[in-house]
Amino acid sequence: MREFLIPLVGGLAVFLFGLAMMRHGLQSLAGPRLSQQVERLTVTPWRSFLIGTLAAAVLHSSGAVTVLAVGLTAAGILPFSRTIGLILGANVGTTVTLEMLTFPLDRLVLPGLVAGVALLLMPAKTLRMAGAVTAGMSLLFVGLEMVRLIAEPLTHNPWFGYGLEWANEKLSASFLLGVAVTALIQSSTAAIALLMGLMSSGEIATAAGLAYVLGSNVGTCATALLASIAGGTEAKKVALAHLLLNLAGAVCFFPLIPWYAGQMSAWDAPPAVQMAHAQVAFNLLCSLAVLPWARQYAAAVHWAYHRLF
């Protein structure tokens, strides 16, 4: 088991390190400006949605944007009602990373890594941060390829094979696996990247993959829940709003998995690409369904929080 586990963990570590590097570089280049403009640009739910989408796409993390919303609300800078649009937008913006990973950019990985390291050695901070973005993006592809390479031989392990068989037979098991993996590694992007590697080897069925994606959307709420622990009442409402939104979306879409899997089988695209597109479709539909009722949803969460706690 060790010969499989070490490369698998190593691949995920490289992927997460690349994601952290890219996020740090982008945050240094654009993060402060985005943070300064959040309060001004969240006057309406639609503006909040757009800034949340942009911020999550730039920072490559819905968790980072949700934690930002928690922090701004806890500090009294942003009213709770304005965070709903940010959360909805963050759920859409975070899918950019997965879509990016579906592009055939293998030939650019090594040159990108070399160029990124060279820029990291430059004296100018802007060049160093650009290097972090370039090197981090290259490491994303390296980590994903490591996961893909180990995925096929790993499935021959009896215990792992049994787990995959259970996930393929029971959609609820695949859903819970998505929740657990995402909550554990604190990144839905990395959790779904692992799924994409397994699907490339043909070991995860399409329906099970969709259930896993739904679970990962619930598991990613763990980041905001942890951030809100010491954040006061308003911050806890933000985390609760995020959890209820993603949980309700998963409950609504779960019965449709067999139908949607049948539709996807007609697409002329690799399974990993199908999962990336499914993530976009799920998050976009959920966000657009709630966005027109953002203020009412905020009021409902406020009411539920004070009744439950």
XYZ file of C-alpha atoms in Angstrom:
309
model
C 0.000 0.000 0.000
C 2.891 2.329 0.771
C 4.147 2.226 -2.816
C 0.786 3.639 -3.923
C 0.029 5.949 -1.018
C 3.293 7.907 -1.099
C 3.072 8.855 -4.815
C -0.641 9.646 -4.422
C -0.076 11.927 -1.437
C 2.948 13.391 -3.224
C 0.878 14.222 -6.291
C -1.803 15.898 -4.180
C 0.896 17.773 -2.249
C 2.437 19.096 -5.476
C -1.031 20.076 -6.719
C -1.904 21.904 -3.484
C 1.517 23.568 -3.338
C 1.092 24.803 -6.904
C -2.384 26.070 -6.067
C -1.048 27.878 -2.982
C 1.818 29.438 -4.989
C -0.524 30.657 -7.705
C -2.992 31.998 -5.147
C -0.223 33.814 -3.250
C 1.074 35.431 -6.419
C -2.361 36.512 -7.596
C -3.314 37.692 -4.127
C -0.189 39.863 -3.969
C -0.868 41.284 -7.431
C -4.606 41.832 -7.149
C -5.819 40.703 -3.703
C -5.440 44.013 -1.824
C -7.278 45.931 -4.538
C -10.080 43.379 -4.574
C -10.415 43.517 -0.790
C -10.550 47.333 -0.823
C -13.281 47.327 -3.459
C -15.447 44.581 -1.976
C -17.456 46.907 0.293
C -18.055 49.419 -2.522
C -18.954 46.823 -5.159
C -21.426 44.755 -3.134
C -24.288 47.241 -3.014
C -26.611 44.913 -4.980
C -26.731 41.088 -5.103
C -25.768 41.084 -8.790
C -22.697 43.230 -8.128
C -21.788 40.995 -5.204
C -22.160 37.973 -7.473
C -19.837 39.446 -10.100
C -17.157 40.475 -7.602
C -17.382 37.063 -5.906
C -16.988 35.295 -9.261
C -14.037 37.488 -10.228
C -12.320 37.137 -6.847
C -12.681 33.325 -6.774
C -11.468 33.064 -10.380
C -8.446 35.261 -9.646
C -7.587 33.637 -6.314
C -8.514 30.129 -7.551
C -10.417 29.427 -4.352
C -14.044 29.775 -3.310
C -12.880 29.109 0.251
C -10.625 32.173 0.207
C -13.509 34.411 -0.900
C -15.925 32.891 1.625
C -13.380 33.315 4.411
C -12.909 36.924 3.243
C -16.679 37.414 3.507
C -16.635 35.894 6.999
C -13.804 38.207 8.048
C -15.374 41.367 6.625
C -18.707 40.519 8.249
C -17.086 39.736 11.600
C -15.265 43.090 11.441
C -18.535 44.930 10.786
C -17.342 46.156 7.377
C -19.840 44.153 5.337
C -23.476 43.487 6.322
C -24.445 39.811 6.303
C -27.086 40.345 3.602
C -24.425 41.493 1.117
C -22.375 38.319 1.481
C -24.961 36.101 -0.235
C -24.018 37.383 -3.693
C -20.329 36.926 -2.864
C -20.899 33.292 -1.864
C -22.932 32.568 -5.001
C -20.266 34.156 -7.189
C -17.430 32.348 -5.404
C -19.074 28.990 -6.130
C -19.030 29.829 -9.852
C -15.590 31.457 -9.971
C -13.821 28.502 -8.365
C -14.718 26.284 -11.347
C -12.262 28.246 -13.520
C -9.302 26.232 -12.184
C -10.864 22.889 -13.110
C -11.781 24.119 -16.580
C -8.212 25.343 -17.003
C -6.910 21.868 -16.144
C -8.867 20.375 -19.054
C -6.843 22.327 -21.628
C -4.091 20.360 -23.435
C -1.174 22.418 -22.101
C 1.241 19.565 -21.339
C 3.954 20.931 -23.632
C 3.989 24.239 -21.760
C 4.426 22.760 -18.267
C 8.227 22.463 -18.237
C 8.898 25.835 -19.966
C 6.356 27.447 -17.622
C 8.037 25.955 -14.559
C 11.500 27.093 -15.713
C 10.216 30.595 -16.542
C 8.386 30.795 -13.217
C 11.455 29.823 -11.192
C 13.550 32.348 -13.150
C 11.043 35.118 -12.382
C 11.034 34.144 -8.701
C 14.727 35.067 -8.613
C 14.102 38.583 -9.949
C 14.501 41.555 -7.542
C 11.214 43.263 -8.500
C 8.254 42.081 -6.409
C 5.846 42.204 -9.360
C 8.080 39.872 -11.372
C 8.459 37.516 -8.405
C 4.694 37.312 -7.957
C 4.246 36.715 -11.685
C 6.788 33.919 -11.331
C 4.802 32.417 -8.462
C 1.682 32.397 -10.636
C 3.506 30.821 -13.593
C 5.345 28.202 -11.537
C 2.212 27.436 -9.491
C 0.135 26.880 -12.620
C 2.765 24.484 -13.975
C 2.826 22.561 -10.686
C -0.962 22.148 -10.886
C -0.528 20.134 -14.071
C 2.450 18.202 -12.650
C 0.468 17.206 -9.544
C -2.587 16.228 -11.582
C -0.452 14.076 -13.891
C 1.136 12.352 -10.860
C -2.336 11.512 -9.555
C -3.385 10.197 -12.966
C -0.316 7.975 -13.266
C -0.854 6.346 -9.874
C -4.652 6.068 -10.197
C -4.707 3.004 -12.457
C -2.239 0.779 -10.517
C -3.799 1.903 -7.220
C -7.124 0.401 -8.264
C -5.536 -3.066 -8.222
C -5.115 -2.808 -4.446
C -7.897 -4.987 -2.906
C -8.992 -2.449 -0.274
C -8.965 0.504 -2.630
C -10.692 -1.540 -5.331
C -13.417 -2.501 -2.876
C -13.914 1.149 -1.965
C -14.244 2.122 -5.629
C -16.698 -0.724 -6.215
C -18.781 0.451 -3.247
C -18.726 4.051 -4.533
C -19.782 2.928 -8.004
C -22.640 0.819 -6.652
C -23.977 3.322 -4.121
C -24.220 6.972 -5.142
C -24.668 7.947 -1.502
C -21.257 6.409 -0.710
C -19.626 8.399 -3.526
C -21.352 11.555 -2.270
C -20.055 11.022 1.285
C -16.585 10.299 -0.091
C -16.642 13.665 -1.876
C -17.689 15.403 1.349
C -14.990 13.708 3.412
C -12.088 14.146 0.975
C -12.876 17.820 0.357
C -13.327 18.630 4.034
C -10.064 16.832 4.819
C -7.833 18.562 2.252
C -9.752 21.873 2.382
C -9.952 22.218 -1.393
C -12.778 21.140 -3.693
C -10.480 21.810 -6.653
C -7.890 19.301 -5.423
C -10.596 16.800 -4.437
C -12.150 16.892 -7.903
C -8.683 16.804 -9.504
C -8.205 13.467 -7.698
C -11.541 12.315 -9.132
C -10.470 13.404 -12.626
C -7.363 11.244 -12.275
C -9.422 8.195 -11.282
C -11.931 8.780 -14.068
C -9.138 9.004 -16.633
C -8.220 5.424 -15.688
C -11.849 4.353 -16.144
C -12.316 3.204 -12.553
C -15.083 5.616 -11.526
C -18.432 5.556 -13.307
C -19.949 8.814 -14.538
C -22.883 8.696 -12.099
C -20.571 8.036 -9.143
C -18.345 10.895 -10.296
C -21.303 13.266 -10.341
C -22.295 12.223 -6.814
C -18.706 12.833 -5.698
C -18.793 16.338 -7.236
C -21.988 17.135 -5.342
C -20.358 15.906 -2.155
C -17.274 18.037 -2.742
C -19.479 21.126 -2.966
C -20.787 20.353 0.519
C -17.352 19.427 1.886
C -15.867 22.755 0.840
C -18.152 24.485 3.368
C -15.858 23.190 6.128
C -13.402 26.025 5.429
C -15.937 28.764 6.154
C -17.331 26.873 9.150
C -13.867 26.692 10.710
C -13.200 30.369 9.941
C -16.475 31.432 11.595
C -15.882 29.695 14.943
C -14.391 32.794 16.565
C -16.103 35.296 14.295
C -19.280 36.134 16.168
C -22.932 35.817 15.207
C -22.796 37.552 11.810
C -19.803 35.511 10.677
C -21.554 32.288 11.679
C -24.561 33.320 9.572
C -22.274 33.615 6.527
C -20.947 30.085 7.095
C -24.479 28.752 7.664
C -25.722 30.449 4.477
C -22.884 28.811 2.524
C -23.590 25.373 3.998
C -27.373 25.510 3.483
C -26.965 26.755 -0.091
C -24.585 23.972 -1.150
C -26.461 21.300 0.794
C -29.821 22.306 -0.730
C -28.300 22.309 -4.215
C -26.868 18.824 -3.676
C -30.204 17.497 -2.374
C -32.064 18.936 -5.386
C -29.605 17.590 -7.958
C -28.936 14.180 -6.397
C -32.102 12.495 -7.803
C -31.184 13.796 -11.272
C -27.765 12.110 -11.338
C -28.806 9.032 -13.413
C -30.529 11.236 -16.005
C -27.637 13.688 -16.201
C -25.099 10.841 -16.449
C -27.056 9.514 -19.428
C -26.912 12.920 -21.098
C -23.170 13.157 -20.491
C -22.558 9.783 -22.131
C -23.571 11.387 -25.430
C -20.876 14.079 -25.136
C -17.756 13.576 -27.205
C -15.364 14.509 -24.392
C -13.047 12.697 -21.951
C -14.567 11.859 -18.534
C -12.349 14.396 -16.739
C -13.580 17.176 -19.029
C -17.171 16.068 -18.431
C -16.692 16.353 -14.662
C -15.237 19.859 -14.982
C -18.212 20.911 -17.107
C -20.627 19.263 -14.658
C -19.113 21.273 -11.796
C -19.623 24.493 -13.764
C -23.221 23.592 -14.658
C -24.136 22.627 -11.083
C -22.661 25.727 -9.445
C -23.943 28.107 -12.098
C -27.510 26.766 -11.997
C -27.621 26.816 -8.188
C -26.236 30.350 -7.993
C -28.522 31.793 -10.672
C -31.556 30.115 -9.090
C -30.923 31.796 -5.732
C -29.447 35.129 -6.866
C -32.767 36.902 -7.643
C -33.896 35.984 -4.107
C -30.615 36.818 -2.365
C -32.134 39.270 0.127
C -34.983 36.897 0.962
C -32.489 34.043 1.379
C -30.417 36.180 3.750
C -33.557 36.934 5.773
C -34.425 33.222 5.900
C -30.923 32.305 7.114
C -31.114 35.083 9.736
C -34.458 33.695 10.947
C -33.208 30.083 10.950
C -30.008 30.948 12.812
C -31.836 32.713 15.658
C -34.367 29.889 15.921
C -31.739 27.149 15.974
C -29.074 28.776 18.155
